[in-house]
């Protein structure tokens, strides 16, 4: 681990990044707790109204400078950001592991994945600034031009702060915007440390204000912010959407997932169990696209449950700075919430196959064992996002039943199916009500393919060309190469043809 990371975390504590500089926050300060050790690892300050004004003003100035640059210069600058993200991935990754607990391998990966998004959008925006339409008037040029929205507010969660901010910032900056990020109260120092990657951009183009929901509300409501990208809970997303709608600000919202994972008899059960363990337990289950509801055909149900439990038992639990697969939950409240979820499932009749409690070791930290439960679809656990390392498995008798139960949810982000039958795969693709379907390949994504969901999952798309469009507006432009009178102008000529159409009607 980088020896200077904790020193840098101390330096960043209680600060904001505004107009290219770290400034001391003047608002209320809060302690940050390392979830693996339960020791303090820093603090953050609530941004004040005055600090919000400073940031928004700086963003407006920087955005005008950024958009005045050539597309080639913006592309080169974004590639430099990508290189800095890669160079700083280890330091930022250690900070993230100390703040929210995930294994360092996963934290380190986020920096490289964010860099990939910057490289993708740097090139996409360079080659896509609008289109030429066939003119409706001979001799003219008719265009659709693409323009930035202005200043984007990014409110990112604790579970993948580097990756998700990377997705949003890459698209927003490539489109010509400035961006102000309000990180989660659990991972503010990670985002502040990430600001080093944007050192070559105009001061104020990328800024960080820390704090709670009140800071987000001020940013969303400000008259000089122009779009909002939000990832979080459904109730919080609804509040953001309402506030933005009152001001006609476009929103990109990813609110929740409760992803099904279907296993059919034709599947390689061993691979399905390994894939299921990865989909359910990655980042201690704190993934919006985690496999939350397993629907396994009765012909392979017992074998799958046995193999999934074996995978779960083999996972190493401990500090994310050690060689482990499962770190702690990000907060004590989250760990306690999981205990209540399992207890409720057991009360309703669930069988605990493995896990279901705090591990005996290490004895400190907010850890929860990887858990496999046998359940019925009617149990509460199948109708709400666990957001933890819990895999509830339900027996089904057919693909029809599996799809029906998969669709019995008010959210629709992702869905998985393991099958070797092409017809089953295409039925799942076409019939499951989700924005993403993975066939035999859980949790993969692609910078060039849009990511998002249906129902109460949210609105809009990240990644792909669609992700760029979230942060641009279209302008219709019509150019006549020389000025000349149009025959449709006033005064209207006397025209017997119109009078013939009108007949005897009085004008």
Short mmCIF file of C-alpha atoms in Angstrom, two decimals, residues 128-134 142-146:
data_model
loop_
_atom_site.label_atom_id
_atom_site.label_comp_id
_atom_site.label_asym_id
_atom_site.label_seq_id
_atom_site.Cartn_x
_atom_site.Cartn_y
_atom_site.Cartn_z
CA UNK A 128 -19.91 13.58 -33.17
CA UNK A 129 -20.87 17.25 -32.90
CA UNK A 130 -24.10 17.01 -34.86
CA UNK A 131 -25.34 16.11 -38.31
CA UNK A 132 -26.31 17.60 -41.66
CA UNK A 133 -29.90 17.12 -42.82
CA UNK A 134 -31.23 17.17 -46.35
CA UNK A 142 -29.70 22.63 -42.54
CA UNK A 143 -27.87 21.32 -39.49
CA UNK A 144 -28.42 19.76 -36.10
CA UNK A 145 -25.73 21.13 -33.80
CA UNK A 146 -24.92 19.64 -30.40
#
